[in-house]
XYZ file of C-alpha atoms in Angstrom:
728
model
C -47.568 -61.006 31.835
C -46.623 -64.146 33.742
C -43.919 -66.458 32.458
C -46.339 -69.172 31.416
C -48.380 -66.855 29.248
C -45.219 -65.617 27.577
C -44.562 -69.057 26.171
C -47.967 -70.563 25.679
C -50.670 -67.951 25.903
C -49.570 -64.926 23.924
C -47.959 -65.231 20.536
C -47.091 -61.589 19.966
C -44.989 -59.758 22.535
C -44.041 -56.770 20.451
C -43.225 -55.573 16.987
C -40.002 -54.547 15.385
C -40.892 -50.917 16.134
C -39.122 -51.611 19.404
C -37.855 -54.780 21.015
C -39.833 -55.703 24.114
C -38.422 -54.287 27.280
C -37.634 -57.818 28.434
C -35.669 -58.473 25.217
C -32.202 -58.800 26.650
C -29.991 -56.838 28.927
C -26.336 -56.708 28.073
C -25.656 -60.335 28.742
C -22.053 -60.038 29.697
C -22.406 -62.748 32.296
C -24.491 -63.111 35.384
C -21.516 -64.803 36.992
C -19.314 -62.993 39.435
C -16.068 -63.025 37.510
C -13.095 -62.399 39.780
C -10.336 -59.958 39.001
C -7.959 -61.865 36.772
C -4.388 -61.168 35.817
C -3.952 -61.750 32.100
C -1.462 -64.342 30.994
C 0.889 -64.584 28.062
C -1.669 -63.236 25.594
C -3.631 -60.041 26.158
C -7.383 -60.494 25.933
C -10.343 -58.293 26.792
C -8.044 -55.323 27.055
C -7.359 -52.241 24.973
C -7.030 -52.091 21.211
C -3.364 -51.100 21.534
C -2.608 -54.218 23.567
C -4.453 -56.421 21.083
C -2.377 -55.143 18.215
C 0.891 -56.115 19.878
C 0.046 -59.766 20.402
C -0.408 -62.649 18.040
C -3.414 -64.926 18.157
C -1.105 -67.949 18.055
C 0.494 -68.544 21.440
C 3.540 -70.662 22.275
C 1.020 -73.167 23.565
C 0.235 -74.057 19.930
C 3.694 -75.531 19.408
C 3.705 -77.896 22.356
C 4.560 -81.513 21.554
C 1.064 -82.947 21.545
C 1.863 -86.632 21.204
C 3.394 -87.666 24.534
C 4.006 -85.921 27.825
C 6.141 -87.667 30.402
C 5.593 -87.684 34.149
C 8.058 -85.637 36.174
C 10.199 -87.361 38.775
C 8.626 -85.447 41.625
C 10.786 -84.975 44.717
C 7.860 -83.518 46.647
C 5.510 -85.930 48.419
C 3.216 -83.033 49.298
C 1.793 -82.072 45.895
C -1.990 -81.673 45.824
C -4.603 -80.143 43.509
C -7.913 -78.968 44.926
C -10.885 -77.427 43.153
C -13.266 -74.999 44.855
C -16.736 -73.745 43.929
C -17.968 -77.121 42.674
C -21.274 -78.373 44.067
C -21.670 -81.979 45.179
C -23.960 -82.567 42.200
C -21.218 -81.483 39.816
C -20.267 -78.539 37.662
C -22.972 -76.156 36.496
C -23.521 -75.209 32.858
C -21.304 -72.170 33.306
C -19.165 -71.179 36.257
C -15.760 -70.083 37.445
C -13.688 -72.549 39.456
C -10.561 -71.921 41.483
C -7.756 -74.444 41.092
C -5.272 -74.527 43.979
C -1.990 -76.414 43.629
C -0.076 -76.884 46.858
C 2.916 -78.771 48.200
C 5.357 -77.279 45.663
C 8.889 -77.152 47.058
C 10.413 -74.810 44.469
C 8.026 -72.574 42.499
C 9.045 -72.021 38.897
C 7.923 -69.779 36.078
C 7.806 -72.982 34.001
C 4.836 -74.378 35.939
C 1.423 -74.270 34.313
C -2.055 -75.744 34.703
C -4.284 -77.093 31.926
C -7.992 -77.792 31.925
C -8.504 -80.991 29.968
C -11.277 -83.347 28.974
C -10.728 -87.074 28.475
C -11.127 -87.893 24.807
C -13.142 -90.745 23.380
C -11.036 -90.551 20.244
C -10.114 -93.623 18.258
C -6.423 -94.529 18.086
C -4.759 -92.869 15.140
C -3.465 -96.095 13.610
C -7.015 -97.348 13.184
C -8.064 -94.132 11.466
C -5.373 -94.075 8.811
C -5.091 -97.729 7.958
C -3.095 -99.058 10.891
C -4.072 -101.218 13.830
C -7.653 -101.758 14.998
C -8.863 -100.255 18.265
C -7.741 -102.201 21.316
C -10.621 -103.545 23.394
C -11.698 -101.008 26.002
C -11.034 -103.469 28.805
C -7.322 -103.521 27.941
C -6.919 -99.764 27.779
C -6.113 -98.539 31.277
C -3.275 -97.757 33.569
C -2.430 -101.429 34.044
C -1.418 -101.993 30.425
C 1.942 -103.785 30.717
C 5.055 -101.917 29.678
C 7.739 -103.060 27.268
C 11.355 -101.984 26.962
C 11.964 -99.262 24.410
C 12.377 -100.779 20.967
C 10.599 -104.057 21.731
C 7.730 -104.894 19.319
C 4.234 -104.119 20.546
C 1.346 -106.514 20.299
C -2.011 -105.415 18.873
C -3.435 -104.754 22.327
C -0.515 -102.537 23.270
C -0.420 -100.551 20.030
C 0.309 -96.918 20.950
C -1.096 -93.752 19.528
C 1.379 -92.446 17.011
C 2.709 -95.840 15.981
C 2.628 -96.293 12.218
C 4.871 -99.322 11.935
C 3.603 -102.741 10.912
C 3.181 -105.476 13.475
C 6.516 -106.835 14.544
C 8.461 -103.589 14.194
C 9.304 -100.839 16.609
C 6.782 -98.007 16.807
C 7.480 -94.620 15.274
C 6.551 -91.733 17.556
C 5.143 -88.703 15.771
C 6.070 -85.512 17.600
C 4.761 -82.810 15.310
C 4.573 -79.181 16.466
C 0.863 -78.503 16.188
C -1.730 -77.282 18.675
C -1.982 -79.117 21.970
C -5.092 -81.072 22.701
C -5.612 -82.282 26.264
C -4.408 -85.123 28.324
C -5.901 -88.213 29.842
C -4.545 -91.577 30.861
C -6.788 -92.948 33.584
C -10.252 -93.238 32.076
C -11.044 -96.832 31.196
C -13.637 -95.581 28.733
C -11.175 -93.709 26.558
C -8.880 -95.710 24.309
C -5.648 -93.799 24.812
C -3.469 -95.900 27.147
C -0.554 -94.749 29.220
C 2.456 -95.498 27.074
C 5.503 -96.742 28.868
C 8.952 -97.240 27.438
C 9.489 -93.538 26.721
C 12.997 -92.290 27.451
C 13.826 -90.145 30.471
C 14.933 -86.568 29.947
C 16.096 -83.576 31.933
C 14.139 -80.565 33.098
C 16.024 -77.446 34.183
C 13.316 -75.347 35.773
C 14.550 -75.733 39.335
C 12.015 -78.390 40.289
C 11.669 -81.998 39.246
C 15.059 -82.077 37.592
C 14.496 -85.609 36.358
C 11.528 -87.223 34.727
C 10.178 -90.613 35.516
C 11.543 -93.085 32.954
C 9.183 -95.494 31.226
C 6.042 -93.526 31.956
C 4.161 -91.013 29.830
C 0.679 -89.817 29.068
C -0.884 -89.133 25.693
C -2.194 -85.709 24.788
C -5.874 -85.747 23.936
C -8.373 -82.881 24.248
C -7.078 -79.703 25.877
C -9.305 -76.728 26.503
C -7.288 -74.014 28.263
C -4.016 -73.493 30.101
C -2.520 -70.880 32.414
C 0.946 -70.268 33.763
C 1.103 -70.662 37.538
C 2.757 -67.248 37.697
C -0.644 -65.726 36.893
C -1.020 -65.965 40.670
C 1.213 -63.066 41.796
C 1.909 -64.806 45.124
C 3.208 -68.027 43.601
C 6.799 -67.344 42.543
C 7.480 -65.375 45.728
C 6.020 -68.225 47.804
C 3.790 -65.926 49.820
C 1.442 -68.799 50.655
C 3.356 -71.463 52.580
C 2.770 -74.573 54.655
C 5.375 -76.055 56.996
C 5.765 -79.829 56.756
C 8.822 -80.562 58.941
C 10.051 -78.836 62.110
C 13.434 -79.164 63.762
C 14.518 -77.358 66.921
C 11.440 -75.184 66.652
C 12.267 -74.125 63.135
C 10.537 -75.016 59.889
C 12.985 -76.964 57.769
C 10.616 -78.153 55.033
C 8.007 -75.808 53.707
C 6.028 -75.808 50.488
C 4.325 -73.172 48.404
C 0.935 -72.949 46.738
C -0.874 -70.966 44.086
C -4.390 -70.545 42.774
C -5.796 -69.920 39.304
C -9.328 -69.194 38.156
C -10.822 -70.979 35.142
C -14.027 -70.262 33.250
C -15.878 -73.541 32.697
C -18.800 -74.252 30.383
C -20.752 -77.457 29.908
C -18.995 -79.582 27.289
C -20.804 -82.727 28.531
C -17.672 -84.801 29.259
C -15.744 -84.759 32.570
C -12.907 -82.281 32.953
C -9.672 -82.470 34.906
C -6.920 -80.056 35.878
C -3.270 -81.002 35.405
C -0.215 -79.292 36.895
C 2.814 -79.324 34.578
C 6.448 -78.397 34.854
C 8.816 -77.542 32.002
C 6.782 -74.782 30.390
C 5.300 -75.359 26.953
C 8.664 -76.342 25.467
C 9.512 -79.425 27.560
C 6.437 -80.242 29.640
C 6.108 -83.034 32.143
C 3.206 -83.926 34.423
C 3.407 -83.153 38.124
C -0.117 -83.791 39.392
C -3.641 -84.393 38.142
C -6.970 -83.673 39.747
C -9.792 -86.150 39.893
C -12.324 -85.910 37.045
C -15.146 -83.425 37.585
C -18.514 -84.241 36.060
C -21.126 -81.786 34.882
C -24.318 -81.947 36.911
C -26.490 -81.896 33.765
C -24.496 -83.193 30.774
C -27.688 -83.588 28.717
C -28.942 -80.048 29.268
C -30.012 -78.221 26.059
C -27.573 -75.389 25.386
C -26.265 -72.816 22.922
C -29.449 -72.214 20.931
C -28.934 -70.027 17.868
C -31.302 -68.894 15.132
C -31.086 -68.661 11.355
C -33.448 -67.796 8.539
C -34.889 -70.626 6.468
C -36.016 -68.600 3.456
C -36.983 -65.096 2.360
C -40.515 -65.077 3.766
C -39.640 -64.000 7.299
C -42.365 -66.317 8.613
C -40.175 -69.168 9.827
C -36.961 -69.497 11.804
C -34.621 -72.402 12.424
C -33.309 -73.015 15.929
C -30.186 -75.145 16.404
C -28.860 -76.254 19.798
C -26.577 -78.808 21.457
C -27.311 -81.463 24.082
C -25.858 -84.692 25.391
C -29.331 -86.156 24.831
C -30.047 -87.956 21.554
C -33.807 -88.146 22.116
C -35.712 -85.536 20.069
C -36.551 -82.434 22.075
C -39.056 -79.634 21.558
C -39.235 -75.927 20.869
C -42.220 -74.197 22.438
C -43.032 -70.751 21.058
C -45.856 -68.284 20.765
C -49.324 -69.812 20.958
C -48.135 -73.179 19.726
C -47.434 -76.309 21.718
C -44.149 -76.650 19.930
C -42.245 -78.499 17.269
C -40.075 -81.592 17.682
C -36.399 -81.395 16.823
C -34.473 -83.397 14.287
C -31.306 -84.822 15.820
C -27.950 -85.352 14.191
C -24.290 -85.565 15.120
C -20.954 -86.268 13.496
C -18.208 -88.713 14.374
C -14.468 -88.926 14.217
C -14.820 -90.920 11.015
C -16.479 -87.877 9.396
C -13.335 -85.804 9.886
C -10.680 -85.774 7.187
C -6.977 -86.465 7.247
C -4.047 -87.148 4.963
C -0.777 -89.010 5.475
C -0.355 -87.496 8.918
C -3.393 -87.316 11.198
C -5.275 -84.061 11.445
C -6.220 -82.667 14.868
C -9.913 -83.353 14.184
C -9.194 -86.957 13.282
C -6.917 -87.559 16.227
C -5.903 -85.677 19.370
C -8.283 -82.725 18.863
C -11.405 -84.851 18.662
C -14.106 -84.262 21.241
C -17.561 -85.808 21.220
C -19.928 -83.065 19.979
C -22.948 -84.588 21.666
C -26.149 -84.245 19.649
C -27.143 -81.292 17.519
C -30.865 -80.548 17.482
C -32.647 -78.418 14.897
C -36.278 -77.367 14.668
C -38.108 -74.916 12.425
C -40.617 -72.549 13.998
C -43.324 -71.929 11.391
C -46.376 -69.715 11.188
C -44.531 -66.614 12.353
C -45.032 -63.063 11.144
C -42.181 -60.998 9.692
C -40.877 -58.163 11.856
C -42.478 -59.674 14.937
C -41.094 -60.721 18.313
C -41.904 -63.914 20.229
C -40.708 -65.980 23.164
C -39.447 -69.538 22.902
C -37.777 -72.216 24.963
C -36.250 -75.556 24.000
C -35.571 -78.916 25.667
C -37.727 -81.578 27.282
C -38.876 -82.413 30.793
C -36.489 -85.331 31.277
C -33.309 -83.315 30.626
C -34.368 -79.734 31.286
C -35.477 -76.618 29.455
C -33.697 -73.490 28.383
C -34.764 -70.127 29.716
C -37.608 -68.380 27.928
C -35.868 -66.356 25.256
C -37.253 -63.488 23.174
C -36.494 -63.390 19.464
C -37.558 -61.292 16.504
C -38.092 -62.326 12.904
C -36.433 -60.389 10.066
C -38.460 -58.485 7.479
C -39.739 -60.434 4.502
C -37.900 -60.101 1.230
C -39.322 -57.248 -0.794
C -40.325 -55.132 2.195
C -39.040 -51.615 2.590
C -36.402 -51.699 5.318
C -33.635 -53.835 6.861
C -31.014 -53.360 9.550
C -28.190 -55.882 9.918
C -24.668 -56.400 11.232
C -21.898 -57.867 9.082
C -18.373 -58.985 9.960
C -15.896 -61.779 9.365
C -13.227 -63.739 11.224
C -14.733 -63.530 14.707
C -13.554 -66.655 16.537
C -13.445 -66.732 20.313
C -11.351 -65.654 23.280
C -11.211 -67.012 26.843
C -13.150 -65.377 29.660
C -10.227 -65.989 32.008
C -6.434 -65.626 31.814
C -5.977 -68.818 29.801
C -4.158 -69.351 26.564
C -5.399 -71.707 23.875
C -3.822 -72.996 20.689
C -5.579 -70.249 18.731
C -7.035 -67.105 20.296
C -8.865 -64.320 18.494
C -8.154 -61.442 20.888
C -10.936 -59.136 19.689
C -13.716 -61.714 19.702
C -15.156 -61.063 23.141
C -15.146 -57.288 22.965
C -16.761 -57.297 19.506
C -19.430 -59.796 20.541
C -20.183 -57.824 23.701
C -20.436 -54.573 21.748
C -22.990 -56.066 19.368
C -24.986 -57.513 22.266
C -25.001 -54.104 23.927
C -26.228 -52.389 20.775
C -29.002 -54.897 20.137
C -30.113 -54.560 23.740
C -29.993 -50.790 23.998
C -31.099 -49.414 20.633
C -28.664 -46.589 21.312
C -29.029 -43.533 19.075
C -26.495 -41.332 17.375
C -26.763 -38.227 15.239
C -26.864 -40.101 11.953
C -29.239 -42.978 12.684
C -32.786 -42.724 13.909
C -34.124 -45.314 16.371
C -35.717 -47.325 13.570
C -32.502 -47.265 11.560
C -30.585 -48.702 14.495
C -32.866 -51.713 14.857
C -30.965 -54.863 13.981
C -32.970 -57.549 12.194
C -30.232 -59.956 11.149
C -26.532 -60.813 11.359
C -24.119 -61.997 8.646
C -20.863 -63.664 9.737
C -18.836 -64.153 6.565
C -16.374 -66.946 7.207
C -13.774 -68.067 9.757
C -16.444 -68.750 12.309
C -14.955 -70.328 15.463
C -11.316 -71.057 14.516
C -11.692 -74.428 16.235
C -9.468 -75.839 13.460
C -9.809 -79.447 14.535
C -10.191 -78.960 18.297
C -13.853 -79.799 18.545
C -14.537 -78.640 22.118
C -13.804 -75.104 20.982
C -17.034 -75.084 18.974
C -18.870 -75.283 22.314
C -16.946 -72.278 23.598
C -17.745 -70.319 20.438
C -21.436 -71.206 20.541
C -21.538 -70.165 24.186
C -19.951 -66.838 23.261
C -22.476 -65.921 20.556
C -25.586 -67.218 22.359
C -26.487 -63.793 23.848
C -26.661 -62.525 20.266
C -27.595 -65.459 18.040
C -30.402 -66.701 20.287
C -32.365 -63.505 19.574
C -31.735 -62.738 15.887
C -31.177 -64.554 12.621
C -27.454 -65.449 12.511
C -26.447 -66.190 8.917
C -22.993 -67.456 7.972
C -20.668 -68.063 5.049
C -17.932 -70.674 4.985
C -14.240 -69.752 5.214
C -10.892 -71.461 4.884
C -10.764 -72.350 8.590
C -14.036 -74.257 8.258
C -13.394 -76.143 5.017
C -9.835 -76.328 3.683
C -7.774 -79.472 4.002
C -5.369 -81.394 1.825
C -6.896 -83.706 -0.808
C -10.502 -83.105 0.223
C -11.864 -81.123 -2.710
C -11.292 -77.615 -1.383
C -9.900 -75.129 -3.896
C -6.973 -74.225 -1.679
C -4.757 -77.089 -0.552
C -4.030 -76.029 2.997
C -4.612 -77.650 6.425
C -6.537 -74.587 7.628
C -9.614 -76.454 8.912
C -7.523 -78.832 11.023
C -9.319 -81.762 9.393
C -12.876 -80.507 9.966
C -13.550 -80.160 6.227
C -16.756 -78.215 6.803
C -18.568 -80.964 8.729
C -18.895 -79.274 12.146
C -19.618 -75.923 10.492
C -22.475 -77.245 8.367
C -23.870 -79.216 11.308
C -23.858 -76.307 13.757
C -24.920 -73.705 11.184
C -27.433 -75.168 8.722
C -27.990 -72.544 6.036
C -30.568 -72.646 3.178
C -28.101 -74.359 0.833
C -28.899 -76.859 -1.914
C -26.935 -79.807 -0.479
C -24.171 -80.832 1.891
C -20.745 -79.475 1.005
C -22.381 -77.011 -1.389
C -22.498 -74.111 1.057
C -23.669 -71.362 -1.271
C -27.113 -69.825 -0.988
C -29.126 -66.656 -1.416
C -31.732 -65.000 0.745
C -33.779 -61.822 0.647
C -34.521 -59.663 3.661
C -36.247 -56.323 3.290
C -35.037 -54.518 0.141
C -31.801 -56.546 -0.060
C -30.917 -59.683 -2.027
C -27.890 -61.468 -0.526
C -25.868 -63.815 -2.724
C -23.538 -65.871 -0.517
C -20.779 -67.884 -2.200
C -18.051 -70.236 -0.991
C -14.600 -69.068 -1.981
C -13.314 -72.474 -0.802
C -15.274 -74.483 -3.398
C -14.744 -74.513 -7.135
C -15.723 -71.187 -8.714
C -14.372 -71.494 -12.267
C -16.697 -70.761 -15.186
C -17.745 -74.387 -15.683
C -18.307 -75.173 -12.015
C -21.672 -75.820 -10.409
C -21.239 -72.856 -8.078
C -20.424 -70.450 -10.914
C -23.509 -71.494 -12.857
C -25.574 -71.103 -9.697
C -24.222 -67.577 -9.127
C -25.141 -66.619 -12.681
C -28.647 -67.984 -12.292
C -29.190 -66.495 -8.851
C -28.024 -62.966 -9.579
C -29.624 -63.021 -13.007
C -33.000 -63.730 -11.424
C -32.991 -60.829 -8.931
C -36.008 -58.562 -9.303
C -34.528 -55.124 -8.638
C -37.987 -53.635 -8.232
C -38.597 -56.034 -5.332
C -35.074 -55.966 -3.851
C -33.242 -52.963 -5.282
C -29.982 -53.763 -3.451
C -27.750 -56.699 -4.359
C -25.053 -57.567 -1.809
C -22.480 -60.223 -2.683
C -20.770 -62.116 0.155
C -17.685 -64.339 0.139
C -14.771 -65.002 2.465
C -11.576 -64.396 0.454
C -11.445 -60.851 -0.950
C -10.939 -59.577 -4.460
C -9.258 -56.382 -3.263
C -6.855 -55.868 -0.355
C -3.798 -53.664 0.020
C -2.214 -56.190 2.398
C 0.732 -57.897 0.729
C 2.335 -60.958 2.273
C 4.111 -64.207 1.498
C 0.689 -65.812 1.147
C -1.216 -63.359 -1.070
C -4.455 -62.016 0.357
C -5.994 -62.020 -3.114
C -6.143 -64.910 -5.588
C -5.928 -63.301 -9.024
C -7.426 -66.378 -10.673
C -10.477 -66.025 -8.459
C -10.777 -62.339 -9.347
C -10.529 -63.008 -13.073
C -13.173 -65.729 -12.901
C -15.793 -64.128 -10.661
C -15.369 -60.340 -10.770
C -17.075 -59.960 -14.179
C -20.230 -61.516 -12.699
C -20.404 -58.780 -10.081
C -20.353 -56.036 -12.678
C -22.602 -57.875 -15.146
C -25.346 -58.247 -12.541
C -24.777 -54.821 -10.954
C -23.758 -55.865 -7.463
C -23.886 -52.813 -5.212
C -21.573 -53.968 -2.415
C -19.239 -56.967 -2.139
C -18.403 -57.962 1.448
C -15.313 -60.034 2.268
C -13.361 -61.297 5.269
C -10.103 -63.291 5.482
C -7.907 -60.199 5.801
C -8.105 -58.973 9.376
C -8.870 -55.298 9.037
C -11.343 -52.929 7.391
C -10.807 -51.594 3.876
C -13.230 -49.808 1.541
C -12.735 -49.155 -2.146
C -14.096 -46.852 -4.788
C -16.558 -48.392 -7.234
C -13.889 -50.584 -8.785
C -13.501 -53.067 -11.631
C -10.268 -54.618 -12.894
C -8.196 -52.494 -10.485
C -9.585 -49.268 -11.928
C -11.884 -46.850 -10.130
C -15.015 -46.489 -12.236
C -16.660 -44.002 -9.870
C -15.726 -42.109 -6.724
C -17.965 -41.174 -3.807
C -18.933 -37.576 -3.133
C -19.311 -36.077 0.350
C -22.906 -35.286 1.263
C -24.016 -32.449 3.546
C -23.020 -34.507 6.619
C -19.583 -35.313 5.228
C -20.520 -38.930 4.455
C -19.006 -40.605 1.390
C -21.923 -41.130 -1.001
C -21.869 -43.376 -4.059
C -24.537 -42.636 -6.667
C -25.624 -45.822 -8.418
C -28.262 -44.165 -10.572
C -25.849 -44.725 -13.431
C -24.239 -47.958 -12.245
C -20.511 -48.423 -12.834
C -19.071 -51.123 -10.521
C -19.360 -52.603 -7.017
C -17.916 -51.123 -3.861
C -15.726 -53.739 -2.155
C -15.467 -53.761 1.637
C -13.162 -56.074 3.612
C -14.679 -56.586 7.070
C -12.460 -59.255 8.650
C -11.782 -57.136 11.751
C -14.105 -58.877 14.214
C -11.724 -61.029 16.254
C -8.502 -62.344 14.760
C -5.319 -60.397 15.431
C -5.415 -57.323 13.230
C -3.389 -57.075 10.039
C -1.556 -53.767 9.916
C -1.575 -51.910 6.624
C 1.647 -51.206 4.745
C 3.060 -47.700 5.026
C 3.085 -47.471 1.248
C -0.066 -48.602 -0.569
C 0.407 -46.402 -3.615
C -0.268 -49.317 -5.944
C -3.737 -49.741 -4.398
C -5.243 -46.569 -5.849
C -8.721 -48.057 -5.506
C -8.344 -48.163 -1.698
C -10.120 -45.222 -0.060
C -10.326 -46.168 3.627
C -8.016 -48.442 5.625
C -8.665 -49.019 9.343
C -7.125 -51.623 11.670
C -9.515 -51.665 14.628
C -11.706 -54.391 16.081
C -15.350 -53.884 15.246
C -18.351 -54.698 13.086
C -20.316 -52.997 10.322
C -23.840 -51.746 10.888
C -26.017 -51.589 7.759
C -29.395 -50.018 7.172
C -31.232 -50.373 3.863
C -34.320 -48.667 2.502
C -35.604 -48.694 -1.044
C -33.695 -45.490 -1.849
C -30.551 -45.802 0.248
C -28.022 -48.288 1.652
C -26.048 -46.941 4.622
C -23.096 -48.521 6.424
C -21.015 -47.649 9.484
C -17.899 -49.298 10.883
C -18.289 -49.422 14.675
C -15.152 -49.534 16.802
C -16.031 -52.195 19.386
C -13.709 -50.747 22.001
C -15.073 -47.186 21.906
C -18.455 -47.772 20.144
C -17.507 -44.797 17.959
C -18.091 -44.835 14.200
C -14.747 -45.073 12.372
C -16.069 -45.006 8.795
C -19.393 -44.181 7.231
C -20.651 -44.446 3.650
C -23.920 -44.619 1.740
C -25.109 -45.706 -1.693
C -28.102 -44.048 -3.306
C -30.091 -44.412 -6.476
C -32.821 -42.183 -7.799
């Protein structure tokens, strides 16, 4: 079959009996990734290494408001970038950053990949000064002595004082964004009048007084010592000779960065002072992407329970509607939306999303492919001639609600991890290995002794909260979408909202925390449109095969008089158990967890309000995230085991729901975030049967008579836990 006929001529390329052979190979990356020494945080390594490292690096605590320029004694400093075509950066590539002319290498030197922000000044966003005209915002903005009042045109980021008073500089230890001071199109000026300070790293022992740059949108950073030849100065250049001897020599180092298309130019900046007291040594010139409008990061989701339509969502720098071409049809035109900095939320102090973490999301396109058949595979592509087209991508529809069989993955708290040695403000060290393991399984249809080929077919995916962990650093959504594309572009990728998508102070979330970084659910709902009833009401239900899924938001009001509670009653009360015999309840924050901490894993008020609904409507399994491990209970209600599983002939725990007693609760937040280790003594959690702290995902298979589940260890692909529920 030629490529043209795959898109236009032939609608059906296979059935769910077996994905087409062209479906997808393990899409690790077609790029030639070099051997990379890992930095301060272990990623893409062994489970044991993951468990010893936190997802929050020291990089998170860097002063994000101002960074001064170092007083550089070396006139030889240079930054060069290799592997970049004349036309610009490709949609995905590795680049090598070489920094040379360093007189005294230091373990405090580091390099950041940044993107100039188009963020509005903070004062304008929280009731302060208006934006300065773009023409006045550049490196020539005149300086004033420290303490002298600033005019409107010279109003700095971080200044909350009224006109005529000295500015107040906010230096709050939160995640670093990135840095830019030279782009005339971005309204963060260089701020002068910042005091000089000392740096004791052996190089640049003084900083340039009266000169600083503002932190805007950072993407990644690496210590220069990731190059093993740097500190030992194995790569040298001689600059001055005397009597035949070299009297002035400098050192150089090189780092490799993984770059994806985020539409805006990127730069590389060499710093001294470590993350504690950074100052700027040298900046590269901006690097543009060759195709900033290219359609990217397409991902699928189900629209309803029929299985005959699928929604495709993708990102582009192009605001003109684009098209999806699929099967025999000429295509469907996309609807285009975006969100702005004004859509982000903040309180007295600016949130990352409202301020230094803002990055233009481009335009989000969505289109619904209709007229499909359930359990059927097709090809599609998206884009338009003027900006480019995606590859031709195979996808398969899920089974219709009420049919006899369903296979799906479920997990929570995935996030993302770098594909190089970088650190970010928030890294989920298991994210890449778990994503890759799921891609491998979908591609291979690998068998084991307990699952037949048909049972291993995956029709759908459920990601139950804490999606990207961007937490107000908007460019990180692009990195997350890039990470899941090899999976979500082929299968229905359904989501539930978590605290790191929605929660922020005084914004209507149940829990008054800054966990979303000021996103307040806006990016999440834009990138992942689910079949909900309205914006900021992210609860929904859907049926696939013999399963009815009820998906709630634990971050929105759930008390007995709330809209969501009444919806849950109506939804679960209307389930036809002859049509969909299995009822699975999904939410982010769990009702049962043996993890005890300063911030409780379980909200007892939530349990008291909602748990009775689960028993009243005979929920079979309740799936939760939020706690970063795997834990399975007995059939439990009000902390009491109502029924225990029995081992079947294969040694698998089997719950018999013929005479229903209570739901089985399973915490599955082990997909990416640093694992939570279980307490040595969990004697008060008598309902807890299985506790495993390993990165992985849960594989489900449902028929009319049986619901089976397996926890897959992503590092070994071995099954760590297995259970089944039956009814006669």
